[in-house]
mmCIF file of C-alpha atoms and ligand atoms in Angstrom:
data_model
loop_
_atom_site.group_PDB
_atom_site.id
_atom_site.type_symbol
_atom_site.label_atom_id
_atom_site.label_comp_id
_atom_site.label_asym_id
_atom_site.label_seq_id
_atom_site.Cartn_x
_atom_site.Cartn_y
_atom_site.Cartn_z
ATOM 1 C CA MET M 29 5.498 -31.687 -2.392
ATOM 2 C CA SER M 30 4.838 -28.355 -0.766
ATOM 3 C CA GLN M 31 5.879 -25.153 -2.487
ATOM 4 C CA GLU M 32 8.248 -23.000 -0.436
ATOM 5 C CA TYR M 33 8.192 -19.218 -0.779
ATOM 6 C CA ARG M 34 10.998 -17.039 0.416
ATOM 7 C CA ILE M 35 9.946 -13.826 2.116
ATOM 8 C CA ALA M 36 12.393 -11.111 3.137
ATOM 9 C CA VAL M 37 11.134 -9.787 6.476
ATOM 10 C CA LEU M 38 12.218 -6.213 7.231
ATOM 11 C CA ALA M 39 10.488 -5.370 10.501
ATOM 12 C CA GLY M 40 12.296 -2.069 11.132
ATOM 13 C CA ASP M 41 11.643 0.238 14.045
ATOM 14 C CA GLY M 42 9.069 1.273 16.607
ATOM 15 C CA ILE M 43 5.946 -0.859 16.375
ATOM 16 C CA GLY M 44 7.363 -2.592 13.253
ATOM 17 C CA PRO M 45 8.708 -5.679 15.049
ATOM 18 C CA GLU M 46 5.610 -5.898 17.278
ATOM 19 C CA VAL M 47 3.112 -6.019 14.432
ATOM 20 C CA MET M 48 5.422 -8.086 12.202
ATOM 21 C CA ALA M 49 5.443 -10.908 14.758
ATOM 22 C CA GLU M 50 1.659 -11.134 14.422
ATOM 23 C CA ALA M 51 1.734 -11.085 10.616
ATOM 24 C CA ARG M 52 4.217 -13.969 10.629
ATOM 25 C CA LYS M 53 1.983 -16.005 12.898
ATOM 26 C CA VAL M 54 -0.928 -15.433 10.540
ATOM 27 C CA LEU M 55 1.148 -16.425 7.483
ATOM 28 C CA GLU M 56 2.337 -19.611 9.199
ATOM 29 C CA LYS M 57 -1.212 -20.565 10.066
ATOM 30 C CA THR M 58 -2.348 -19.841 6.515
ATOM 31 C CA ALA M 59 0.417 -22.031 5.108
ATOM 32 C CA ALA M 60 -0.650 -24.885 7.366
ATOM 33 C CA GLY M 61 -3.930 -25.078 5.438
ATOM 34 C CA GLU M 62 -2.294 -25.125 1.991
ATOM 35 C CA ALA M 63 0.467 -27.111 0.323
ATOM 36 C CA ILE M 64 2.879 -24.252 0.879
ATOM 37 C CA SER M 65 5.488 -23.088 3.379
ATOM 38 C CA PHE M 66 7.334 -19.859 4.003
ATOM 39 C CA ALA M 67 11.032 -19.348 4.570
ATOM 40 C CA PHE M 68 11.282 -16.037 6.415
ATOM 41 C CA ASP M 69 14.564 -14.195 6.023
ATOM 42 C CA ASP M 70 14.808 -11.559 8.780
ATOM 43 C CA GLN M 71 16.956 -8.565 7.899
ATOM 44 C CA LEU M 72 17.876 -5.223 9.428
ATOM 45 C CA VAL M 73 16.406 -2.039 7.989
ATOM 46 C CA GLY M 74 15.922 1.599 8.969
ATOM 47 C CA GLY M 75 17.019 2.818 12.382
ATOM 48 C CA ALA M 76 17.684 -0.719 13.566
ATOM 49 C CA ALA M 77 20.079 -1.143 10.641
ATOM 50 C CA ILE M 78 21.764 2.206 11.308
ATOM 51 C CA ASP M 79 22.403 1.049 14.875
ATOM 52 C CA GLY M 80 23.400 -2.483 13.894
ATOM 53 C CA ALA M 81 25.248 -1.998 10.601
ATOM 54 C CA GLY M 82 25.813 1.762 10.267
ATOM 55 C CA ILE M 83 23.453 2.280 7.295
ATOM 56 C CA ALA M 84 19.657 2.218 6.796
ATOM 57 C CA LEU M 85 19.764 -0.340 3.975
ATOM 58 C CA PRO M 86 22.736 -2.683 4.426
ATOM 59 C CA LYS M 87 24.033 -4.686 1.458
ATOM 60 C CA GLU M 88 23.030 -7.957 3.148
ATOM 61 C CA THR M 89 19.442 -6.732 3.421
ATOM 62 C CA LEU M 90 19.307 -5.792 -0.238
ATOM 63 C CA ALA M 91 20.850 -9.118 -1.232
ATOM 64 C CA ALA M 92 18.264 -10.997 0.844
ATOM 65 C CA CYS M 93 15.460 -9.027 -0.842
ATOM 66 C CA GLU M 94 16.870 -9.915 -4.259
ATOM 67 C CA LYS M 95 16.754 -13.590 -3.374
ATOM 68 C CA SER M 96 13.193 -13.414 -2.085
ATOM 69 C CA ASP M 97 9.815 -13.836 -3.758
ATOM 70 C CA ALA M 98 8.524 -10.708 -1.996
ATOM 71 C CA ILE M 99 9.386 -8.253 0.772
ATOM 72 C CA LEU M 100 7.293 -7.852 3.906
ATOM 73 C CA PHE M 101 8.212 -4.493 5.382
ATOM 74 C CA GLY M 102 7.284 -3.112 8.816
ATOM 75 C CA SER M 103 8.023 0.559 9.281
ATOM 76 C CA VAL M 104 11.108 2.641 9.874
ATOM 77 C CA GLY M 105 12.103 5.817 11.653
ATOM 78 C CA GLY M 106 11.839 7.494 15.002
ATOM 79 C CA PRO M 107 13.169 10.407 17.062
ATOM 80 C CA LYS M 108 16.516 8.702 17.658
ATOM 81 C CA TRP M 109 17.556 9.081 14.009
ATOM 82 C CA GLU M 110 15.925 12.403 13.147
ATOM 83 C CA SER M 111 19.112 14.441 13.573
ATOM 84 C CA LEU M 112 20.991 12.455 10.904
ATOM 85 C CA PRO M 113 21.498 14.067 7.474
ATOM 86 C CA PRO M 114 18.245 13.619 5.478
ATOM 87 C CA ASN M 115 19.651 11.057 3.015
ATOM 88 C CA GLU M 116 20.899 8.861 5.857
ATOM 89 C CA GLN M 117 17.641 8.859 7.792
ATOM 90 C CA PRO M 118 15.693 5.606 7.992
ATOM 91 C CA GLU M 119 12.886 6.398 5.528
ATOM 92 C CA ARG M 120 14.951 8.142 2.865
ATOM 93 C CA GLY M 121 17.901 5.850 3.379
ATOM 94 C CA ALA M 122 15.949 2.598 3.139
ATOM 95 C CA LEU M 123 12.524 2.870 1.595
ATOM 96 C CA LEU M 124 13.352 5.124 -1.349
ATOM 97 C CA PRO M 125 16.413 3.077 -2.409
ATOM 98 C CA LEU M 126 14.344 -0.111 -2.154
ATOM 99 C CA ARG M 127 11.634 1.379 -4.388
ATOM 100 C CA LYS M 128 14.251 2.502 -6.864
ATOM 101 C CA HIS M 129 16.269 -0.707 -6.843
ATOM 102 C CA PHE M 130 13.246 -2.898 -7.523
ATOM 103 C CA GLY M 131 11.484 -0.429 -9.846
ATOM 104 C CA LEU M 132 8.360 -0.444 -7.707
ATOM 105 C CA PHE M 133 6.085 1.515 -10.040
ATOM 106 C CA ALA M 134 2.639 0.683 -8.698
ATOM 107 C CA ASN M 135 1.437 1.631 -5.263
ATOM 108 C CA LEU M 136 -1.775 -0.063 -4.152
ATOM 109 C CA ARG M 137 -3.455 1.397 -1.097
ATOM 110 C CA PRO M 138 -6.772 -0.075 -0.093
ATOM 111 C CA SER M 139 -8.850 2.314 1.969
ATOM 112 C CA VAL M 140 -11.293 0.150 3.850
ATOM 113 C CA CYS M 141 -13.713 1.350 6.483
ATOM 114 C CA PHE M 142 -15.416 -1.596 8.163
ATOM 115 C CA PRO M 143 -19.155 -1.163 8.809
ATOM 116 C CA SER M 144 -18.652 -1.413 12.580
ATOM 117 C CA LEU M 145 -15.733 1.043 12.600
ATOM 118 C CA THR M 146 -17.321 4.046 10.937
ATOM 119 C CA HIS M 147 -17.013 5.916 14.268
ATOM 120 C CA ALA M 148 -13.205 6.030 13.707
ATOM 121 C CA SER M 149 -13.717 8.118 10.542
ATOM 122 C CA PRO M 150 -13.921 11.914 10.707
ATOM 123 C CA VAL M 151 -16.624 11.812 8.018
ATOM 124 C CA LYS M 152 -20.173 11.903 9.255
ATOM 125 C CA GLU M 153 -22.071 8.674 9.730
ATOM 126 C CA SER M 154 -24.791 9.509 7.201
ATOM 127 C CA ILE M 155 -22.147 9.450 4.445
ATOM 128 C CA ILE M 156 -20.214 6.340 5.381
ATOM 129 C CA GLU M 157 -22.872 4.230 7.040
ATOM 130 C CA GLY M 158 -22.176 0.601 6.115
ATOM 131 C CA GLY M 159 -18.486 1.333 5.473
ATOM 132 C CA PHE M 160 -16.649 1.414 2.156
ATOM 133 C CA ASP M 161 -13.793 -0.230 0.296
ATOM 134 C CA VAL M 162 -11.806 1.811 -2.230
ATOM 135 C CA LEU M 163 -8.475 0.824 -3.776
ATOM 136 C CA CYS M 164 -6.124 3.606 -4.820
ATOM 137 C CA VAL M 165 -3.648 2.563 -7.536
ATOM 138 C CA ARG M 166 -0.951 5.226 -7.719
ATOM 139 C CA GLU M 167 1.840 5.445 -10.284
ATOM 140 C CA LEU M 168 4.996 5.583 -8.167
ATOM 141 C CA THR M 169 8.085 6.100 -10.312
ATOM 142 C CA GLY M 170 7.110 8.713 -12.901
ATOM 143 C CA GLY M 171 5.419 12.077 -13.192
ATOM 144 C CA ILE M 172 6.406 15.341 -11.605
ATOM 145 C CA TYR M 173 8.447 13.836 -8.743
ATOM 146 C CA PHE M 174 11.006 12.423 -11.163
ATOM 147 C CA GLY M 175 10.786 14.405 -14.429
ATOM 148 C CA SER M 176 13.617 16.549 -15.687
ATOM 149 C CA PRO M 177 14.607 19.351 -15.842
ATOM 150 C CA LYS M 178 14.316 19.754 -12.107
ATOM 151 C CA GLY M 179 16.042 22.270 -9.899
ATOM 152 C CA ARG M 180 16.573 25.945 -9.278
ATOM 153 C CA GLU M 181 17.956 28.704 -11.402
ATOM 154 C CA GLU M 182 18.085 32.460 -11.423
ATOM 155 C CA ARG M 183 15.792 34.358 -13.806
ATOM 156 C CA ASP M 184 15.579 38.139 -13.952
ATOM 157 C CA GLY M 185 17.382 38.371 -10.652
ATOM 158 C CA GLU M 186 15.141 36.052 -8.678
ATOM 159 C CA PRO M 187 15.211 32.330 -7.900
ATOM 160 C CA VAL M 188 12.989 30.058 -9.966
ATOM 161 C CA ALA M 189 12.157 26.460 -9.033
ATOM 162 C CA ILE M 190 11.424 23.928 -11.766
ATOM 163 C CA ASP M 191 9.704 20.564 -11.618
ATOM 164 C CA THR M 192 8.679 18.805 -14.789
ATOM 165 C CA MET M 193 5.795 16.408 -15.230
ATOM 166 C CA VAL M 194 6.692 13.714 -17.742
ATOM 167 C CA TYR M 195 4.805 10.536 -18.541
ATOM 168 C CA ARG M 196 5.574 8.027 -21.252
ATOM 169 C CA ARG M 197 2.732 6.100 -22.796
ATOM 170 C CA SER M 198 4.296 2.812 -21.635
ATOM 171 C CA GLU M 199 4.370 4.022 -18.025
ATOM 172 C CA ILE M 200 0.679 4.883 -18.160
ATOM 173 C CA GLU M 201 -0.165 1.593 -19.860
ATOM 174 C CA ARG M 202 1.487 -0.578 -17.227
ATOM 175 C CA ILE M 203 -0.084 1.218 -14.248
ATOM 176 C CA ALA M 204 -3.472 1.187 -15.975
ATOM 177 C CA ARG M 205 -3.170 -2.591 -16.443
ATOM 178 C CA VAL M 206 -2.508 -3.006 -12.728
ATOM 179 C CA ALA M 207 -5.651 -1.000 -11.937
ATOM 180 C CA PHE M 208 -7.884 -2.839 -14.422
ATOM 181 C CA THR M 209 -6.565 -6.206 -13.263
ATOM 182 C CA ALA M 210 -7.245 -5.292 -9.632
ATOM 183 C CA ALA M 211 -10.760 -4.141 -10.520
ATOM 184 C CA GLY M 212 -11.357 -7.567 -12.054
ATOM 185 C CA SER M 213 -11.298 -9.177 -8.628
ATOM 186 C CA ARG M 214 -13.355 -6.375 -7.081
ATOM 187 C CA ASP M 215 -16.396 -4.429 -8.258
ATOM 188 C CA HIS M 216 -15.203 -4.034 -11.880
ATOM 189 C CA ARG M 217 -15.057 -0.235 -11.853
ATOM 190 C CA VAL M 218 -12.076 2.066 -12.436
ATOM 191 C CA THR M 219 -12.102 5.835 -11.960
ATOM 192 C CA SER M 220 -9.103 7.385 -13.672
ATOM 193 C CA ILE M 221 -7.826 10.691 -12.300
ATOM 194 C CA ASP M 222 -6.210 13.413 -14.388
ATOM 195 C CA LYS M 223 -6.198 17.109 -15.135
ATOM 196 C CA ALA M 224 -6.885 16.758 -18.838
ATOM 197 C CA ASN M 225 -8.518 20.181 -18.966
ATOM 198 C CA VAL M 226 -5.161 21.868 -18.205
ATOM 199 C CA LEU M 227 -2.238 19.460 -18.588
ATOM 200 C CA GLU M 228 -0.827 17.799 -21.715
ATOM 201 C CA ASN M 229 0.017 14.926 -19.395
ATOM 202 C CA GLY M 230 -3.657 14.650 -18.573
ATOM 203 C CA LEU M 231 -4.582 14.244 -22.241
ATOM 204 C CA LEU M 232 -2.021 11.484 -22.799
ATOM 205 C CA TRP M 233 -3.063 9.857 -19.518
ATOM 206 C CA ARG M 234 -6.725 9.840 -20.511
ATOM 207 C CA GLU M 235 -6.264 8.558 -24.081
ATOM 208 C CA THR M 236 -3.856 5.838 -22.913
ATOM 209 C CA VAL M 237 -6.129 4.652 -20.112
ATOM 210 C CA GLU M 238 -9.009 4.500 -22.603
ATOM 211 C CA ALA M 239 -6.906 2.400 -24.976
ATOM 212 C CA VAL M 240 -5.909 -0.025 -22.200
ATOM 213 C CA ALA M 241 -9.547 -0.240 -21.095
ATOM 214 C CA LYS M 242 -10.338 -1.980 -24.413
ATOM 215 C CA GLU M 243 -8.305 -4.969 -23.163
ATOM 216 C CA PHE M 244 -10.673 -5.184 -20.191
ATOM 217 C CA PRO M 245 -14.202 -4.961 -21.634
ATOM 218 C CA GLU M 246 -15.725 -6.255 -18.389
ATOM 219 C CA ILE M 247 -14.426 -3.223 -16.448
ATOM 220 C CA GLU M 248 -16.373 0.043 -16.397
ATOM 221 C CA LEU M 249 -14.156 3.115 -16.791
ATOM 222 C CA ASN M 250 -14.900 6.706 -15.959
ATOM 223 C CA HIS M 251 -12.696 9.799 -15.601
ATOM 224 C CA LEU M 252 -12.553 12.577 -13.016
ATOM 225 C CA TYR M 253 -10.458 15.719 -12.835
ATOM 226 C CA VAL M 254 -8.350 15.551 -9.703
ATOM 227 C CA ASP M 255 -9.977 18.553 -8.032
ATOM 228 C CA ASN M 256 -13.422 17.053 -8.494
ATOM 229 C CA ALA M 257 -12.141 13.645 -7.317
ATOM 230 C CA ALA M 258 -10.902 15.190 -4.064
ATOM 231 C CA MET M 259 -14.435 16.418 -3.422
ATOM 232 C CA GLN M 260 -16.306 13.325 -4.582
ATOM 233 C CA LEU M 261 -14.184 11.004 -2.439
ATOM 234 C CA ILE M 262 -15.358 12.844 0.658
ATOM 235 C CA ARG M 263 -18.909 13.368 -0.543
ATOM 236 C CA ASN M 264 -19.461 9.729 -1.479
ATOM 237 C CA PRO M 265 -16.553 7.317 -0.882
ATOM 238 C CA LYS M 266 -18.944 4.407 -1.315
ATOM 239 C CA GLY M 267 -19.342 5.369 -4.974
ATOM 240 C CA PHE M 268 -15.761 4.351 -5.832
ATOM 241 C CA ASP M 269 -14.133 0.982 -6.465
ATOM 242 C CA VAL M 270 -10.618 1.436 -7.953
ATOM 243 C CA VAL M 271 -9.071 4.895 -8.254
ATOM 244 C CA LEU M 272 -6.211 5.093 -10.783
ATOM 245 C CA ALA M 273 -3.949 8.112 -10.424
ATOM 246 C CA PRO M 274 -0.622 9.605 -11.538
ATOM 247 C CA ASN M 275 2.074 9.933 -8.882
ATOM 248 C CA LEU M 276 1.323 13.411 -7.510
ATOM 249 C CA PHE M 277 -2.464 13.102 -7.517
ATOM 250 C CA GLY M 278 -2.315 9.572 -6.084
ATOM 251 C CA ASP M 279 -0.029 10.732 -3.286
ATOM 252 C CA ILE M 280 -2.590 13.277 -2.153
ATOM 253 C CA LEU M 281 -5.781 11.313 -2.799
ATOM 254 C CA SER M 282 -4.528 8.121 -1.109
ATOM 255 C CA ASP M 283 -3.779 10.094 2.066
ATOM 256 C CA GLU M 284 -7.192 11.695 1.878
ATOM 257 C CA MET M 285 -8.696 8.209 1.621
ATOM 258 C CA ALA M 286 -6.635 6.937 4.554
ATOM 259 C CA MET M 287 -7.969 9.767 6.677
ATOM 260 C CA ILE M 288 -11.565 9.117 5.647
ATOM 261 C CA ALA M 289 -11.168 5.405 6.471
ATOM 262 C CA GLY M 290 -10.277 6.091 10.099
ATOM 263 C CA SER M 291 -7.307 4.346 11.656
ATOM 264 C CA LEU M 292 -3.875 4.017 10.100
ATOM 265 C CA GLY M 293 -3.548 0.787 12.045
ATOM 266 C CA MET M 294 -6.007 -0.884 9.659
ATOM 267 C CA LEU M 295 -4.554 0.134 6.296
ATOM 268 C CA ALA M 296 -2.234 -2.030 4.217
ATOM 269 C CA SER M 297 -0.266 -1.116 1.115
ATOM 270 C CA ALA M 298 1.667 -2.750 -1.682
ATOM 271 C CA SER M 299 4.323 -1.403 -4.014
ATOM 272 C CA LEU M 300 4.681 -3.568 -7.091
ATOM 273 C CA GLY M 301 7.574 -3.811 -9.510
ATOM 274 C CA GLN M 302 8.370 -6.052 -12.407
ATOM 275 C CA ARG M 303 6.277 -9.013 -13.277
ATOM 276 C CA ALA M 304 7.272 -11.914 -11.116
ATOM 277 C CA ALA M 305 9.442 -14.633 -12.598
ATOM 278 C CA GLY M 306 11.488 -17.486 -11.260
ATOM 279 C CA PRO M 307 11.084 -20.893 -9.722
ATOM 280 C CA GLY M 308 8.733 -19.791 -6.969
ATOM 281 C CA PHE M 309 6.098 -18.759 -9.456
ATOM 282 C CA ASP M 310 5.712 -21.736 -11.751
ATOM 283 C CA ALA M 311 3.140 -23.401 -9.557
ATOM 284 C CA ALA M 312 1.298 -20.220 -8.781
ATOM 285 C CA GLY M 313 -0.876 -20.180 -11.867
ATOM 286 C CA ASP M 314 -1.273 -17.015 -13.835
ATOM 287 C CA ALA M 315 2.189 -15.468 -13.575
ATOM 288 C CA GLU M 316 1.063 -12.744 -15.977
ATOM 289 C CA GLU M 317 -0.652 -10.999 -13.092
ATOM 290 C CA LEU M 318 2.034 -11.483 -10.449
ATOM 291 C CA TYR M 319 4.549 -8.867 -9.455
ATOM 292 C CA PHE M 320 7.575 -8.662 -7.243
ATOM 293 C CA GLY M 321 6.517 -6.346 -4.457
ATOM 294 C CA LEU M 322 7.121 -4.672 -1.141
ATOM 295 C CA TYR M 323 4.228 -4.852 1.290
ATOM 296 C CA GLU M 324 3.867 -2.572 4.294
ATOM 297 C CA PRO M 325 1.350 -0.849 6.550
ATOM 298 C CA SER M 326 0.291 2.634 5.421
ATOM 299 C CA GLY M 327 1.263 4.078 8.809
ATOM 300 C CA GLY M 328 4.713 4.637 10.234
ATOM 301 C CA SER M 329 6.627 3.348 13.236
ATOM 302 C CA ALA M 330 4.292 5.070 15.729
ATOM 303 C CA PRO M 331 6.964 5.960 18.309
ATOM 304 C CA ASP M 332 4.238 7.298 20.613
ATOM 305 C CA ILE M 333 2.965 3.774 21.311
ATOM 306 C CA ALA M 334 6.026 1.639 20.474
ATOM 307 C CA GLY M 335 7.053 -0.884 23.117
ATOM 308 C CA GLN M 336 3.663 -0.862 24.813
ATOM 309 C CA GLY M 337 2.269 -3.883 22.986
ATOM 310 C CA ILE M 338 -0.902 -2.008 22.014
ATOM 311 C CA ALA M 339 -0.352 -1.315 18.308
ATOM 312 C CA ASN M 340 -2.939 -2.581 15.872
ATOM 313 C CA PRO M 341 -1.370 -5.443 13.859
ATOM 314 C CA ILE M 342 -4.160 -5.514 11.244
ATOM 315 C CA ALA M 343 -2.435 -3.205 8.723
ATOM 316 C CA GLN M 344 0.620 -5.482 8.758
ATOM 317 C CA ILE M 345 -1.502 -8.621 8.547
ATOM 318 C CA LEU M 346 -3.511 -7.258 5.611
ATOM 319 C CA SER M 347 -0.225 -6.281 3.935
ATOM 320 C CA ALA M 348 0.807 -9.929 4.215
ATOM 321 C CA ALA M 349 -2.506 -10.913 2.593
ATOM 322 C CA MET M 350 -1.775 -8.532 -0.296
ATOM 323 C CA LEU M 351 1.642 -10.179 -0.656
ATOM 324 C CA LEU M 352 0.007 -13.580 -1.065
ATOM 325 C CA ARG M 353 -2.396 -12.237 -3.686
ATOM 326 C CA HIS M 354 -0.142 -10.028 -5.809
ATOM 327 C CA SER M 355 3.272 -11.693 -5.568
ATOM 328 C CA LEU M 356 2.511 -15.360 -4.949
ATOM 329 C CA GLY M 357 -0.804 -15.844 -6.732
ATOM 330 C CA LEU M 358 -2.414 -17.199 -3.555
ATOM 331 C CA GLY M 359 -5.652 -15.233 -3.818
ATOM 332 C CA GLU M 360 -7.723 -17.727 -1.853
ATOM 333 C CA ALA M 361 -5.272 -17.765 1.037
ATOM 334 C CA ALA M 362 -5.313 -13.949 1.007
ATOM 335 C CA THR M 363 -9.093 -13.965 1.163
ATOM 336 C CA ARG M 364 -8.974 -16.326 4.165
ATOM 337 C CA ILE M 365 -6.847 -13.792 6.033
ATOM 338 C CA GLU M 366 -9.075 -10.874 5.052
ATOM 339 C CA LYS M 367 -12.170 -12.766 6.178
ATOM 340 C CA ALA M 368 -10.511 -13.618 9.492
ATOM 341 C CA VAL M 369 -9.795 -9.915 10.050
ATOM 342 C CA ARG M 370 -13.424 -9.044 9.309
ATOM 343 C CA ALA M 371 -14.549 -11.776 11.681
ATOM 344 C CA VAL M 372 -12.547 -10.463 14.657
ATOM 345 C CA ILE M 373 -13.848 -6.959 14.024
ATOM 346 C CA ASP M 374 -17.411 -8.311 13.801
ATOM 347 C CA ASP M 375 -16.759 -10.144 17.075
ATOM 348 C CA GLY M 376 -16.023 -6.793 18.720
ATOM 349 C CA LEU M 377 -12.264 -7.095 19.253
ATOM 350 C CA ARG M 378 -10.610 -3.684 19.205
ATOM 351 C CA THR M 379 -7.067 -2.432 19.709
ATOM 352 C CA SER M 380 -6.892 0.987 21.389
ATOM 353 C CA ASP M 381 -6.767 2.970 18.133
ATOM 354 C CA ILE M 382 -10.214 1.710 17.064
ATOM 355 C CA PHE M 383 -11.768 1.175 20.482
ATOM 356 C CA THR M 384 -14.877 2.965 21.690
ATOM 357 C CA GLU M 385 -16.983 1.976 24.696
ATOM 358 C CA ALA M 386 -19.858 0.101 23.098
ATOM 359 C CA GLU M 387 -21.817 -3.001 23.812
ATOM 360 C CA GLY M 388 -20.132 -6.100 22.465
ATOM 361 C CA THR M 389 -16.676 -4.583 22.068
ATOM 362 C CA ARG M 390 -13.564 -5.637 23.948
ATOM 363 C CA ARG M 391 -10.192 -3.882 24.098
ATOM 364 C CA VAL M 392 -7.288 -6.178 23.185
ATOM 365 C CA ASN M 393 -3.554 -5.752 22.814
ATOM 366 C CA THR M 394 -1.376 -6.498 19.787
ATOM 367 C CA VAL M 395 -0.746 -10.158 20.600
ATOM 368 C CA GLU M 396 -4.371 -10.868 21.513
ATOM 369 C CA MET M 397 -5.535 -9.367 18.224
ATOM 370 C CA GLY M 398 -2.966 -11.450 16.317
ATOM 371 C CA ASP M 399 -3.969 -14.624 18.152
ATOM 372 C CA ALA M 400 -7.654 -14.024 17.462
ATOM 373 C CA ILE M 401 -6.978 -13.613 13.730
ATOM 374 C CA VAL M 402 -4.766 -16.727 13.676
ATOM 375 C CA GLU M 403 -7.594 -18.674 15.304
ATOM 376 C CA ARG M 404 -10.051 -17.646 12.599
ATOM 377 C CA VAL M 405 -7.805 -18.164 9.559
HETATM 378 P P1 NAD L 513 2.773 7.235 12.254
HETATM 379 O O1 NAD L 513 1.951 6.615 11.179
HETATM 380 O O2 NAD L 513 3.878 6.430 12.784
HETATM 381 O O3 NAD L 513 1.794 7.631 13.458
HETATM 382 C C1 NAD L 513 0.687 8.509 13.310
HETATM 383 C C2 NAD L 513 -0.374 8.152 14.376
HETATM 384 O O4 NAD L 513 -1.017 6.933 14.001
HETATM 385 C C3 NAD L 513 0.241 7.914 15.753
HETATM 386 O O5 NAD L 513 -0.609 8.419 16.740
HETATM 387 C C4 NAD L 513 0.323 6.408 15.853
HETATM 388 O O6 NAD L 513 0.256 5.924 17.171
HETATM 389 C C5 NAD L 513 -0.894 5.969 15.030
HETATM 390 N N1 NAD L 513 -0.671 4.643 14.424
HETATM 391 C C6 NAD L 513 0.048 4.358 13.319
HETATM 392 N N2 NAD L 513 0.068 3.034 13.118
HETATM 393 C C7 NAD L 513 -0.653 2.484 14.125
HETATM 394 C C8 NAD L 513 -0.994 1.145 14.468
HETATM 395 N N3 NAD L 513 -0.599 0.104 13.737
HETATM 396 N N4 NAD L 513 -1.746 0.953 15.585
HETATM 397 C C9 NAD L 513 -2.175 1.981 16.311
HETATM 398 N N5 NAD L 513 -1.896 3.262 16.043
HETATM 399 C C10 NAD L 513 -1.134 3.508 14.961
HETATM 400 O O7 NAD L 513 3.272 8.628 11.668
HETATM 401 P P2 NAD L 513 4.263 9.709 12.293
HETATM 402 O O8 NAD L 513 4.008 9.843 13.756
HETATM 403 O O9 NAD L 513 4.128 10.868 11.411
HETATM 404 O O10 NAD L 513 5.718 9.115 12.070
HETATM 405 C C11 NAD L 513 6.434 8.390 13.056
HETATM 406 C C12 NAD L 513 7.713 7.851 12.449
HETATM 407 O O11 NAD L 513 7.393 6.912 11.419
HETATM 408 C C13 NAD L 513 8.585 8.921 11.792
HETATM 409 O O12 NAD L 513 9.930 8.632 12.073
HETATM 410 C C14 NAD L 513 8.304 8.765 10.317
HETATM 411 O O13 NAD L 513 9.388 9.172 9.534
HETATM 412 C C15 NAD L 513 8.077 7.287 10.226
HETATM 413 N N6 NAD L 513 7.258 6.851 9.083
HETATM 414 C C16 NAD L 513 7.650 5.725 8.465
HETATM 415 C C17 NAD L 513 6.899 5.231 7.423
HETATM 416 C C18 NAD L 513 7.342 3.962 6.773
HETATM 417 O O14 NAD L 513 8.150 3.245 7.321
HETATM 418 N N7 NAD L 513 6.833 3.641 5.599
HETATM 419 C C19 NAD L 513 5.726 5.870 7.023
HETATM 420 C C20 NAD L 513 5.320 7.010 7.710
HETATM 421 C C21 NAD L 513 6.099 7.497 8.757
#
């Protein structure tokens, strides 16, 4: 009997629905080769939900996510909703509450520059020749963004702003385990980022990561101060495998890595919460390493190209592959998708964002790119 997985599909705004359609096609084709099937539950989110239901994250959408094995998210936002009060806007009104509701504490952002797409990177060819593949694992629910006290007060007649960086050992342990586990299916190297020369948080971070590393003797661990990491990632991105970072540092470094990689249209991301449990997971093997998660492209709704059918669907498709790997335990199926993406790039297919006039390349639109990947899965 085939195993059915329930996926909440929140396509959102702008290019979201365009690229989501391609990701669904790829998932359906992948399922056809395995004893699995997907029940997609389409729900409103973001601007589309504001227009359709008056709020960026309607109750029905949240309920559908709760019933699902994972969430596949498109992107939200656009000029139409920018004049709303900040908390009602699509991103703040939908994405942040979703992260909070599901306790999504681990943000995984692969920064992959394909060997034939190094021209899309602003870094010079001599540094990134042959491409690179770095995974940033960022702690998402702790640290200075959430610590208390937080706020403003008056001191000696002038305003003072206060943010507090707080990490518990258990928070560091669980994010470190995600990073070490991810490194186990990659190049077995973790670089942990901190500021242990200045911050108490850095000292606790470093000693905790070292303790967790003992559970993973096959993984090589080294440490970098965040300022040095910012430099080394540009100087030699190929030297990194998994980068493990606290919330603030990961926020900055993962954007730096996205920029170095080239096009936002190629970059997937995952936000993982509690360990997965429930009927969908019994057949999936090692449930210890599976998490409930929200999977989305690193880019936004790209209003500048929305509706033209030219967006790159690869970020959304690779997000779907991450969903299979991290929430459903279908690592082989995920690898099939990733290989199919590499194959179409090797074959010279390019959406506009990654296109340059060169021998052997062909400009394709969103649907053509999706079809080509489906064909190769
Ligand atoms: P953006 O990522 O939407 O676009 C930045 C640039 O990258 C644009 O030129 C766009 O065309 C290009 N781009 C992004 N994805 C692409 C793809 N798949 N194919 C080809 N080109 C692609 O960022 P922005 O312009 O700063 O924001 C636009 C809207 O998206 C805003 O409303 C913002 O709030 C929202 N946003 C949403 C999310 C999210 O849903 N998680 C994330 C970032 C921004």
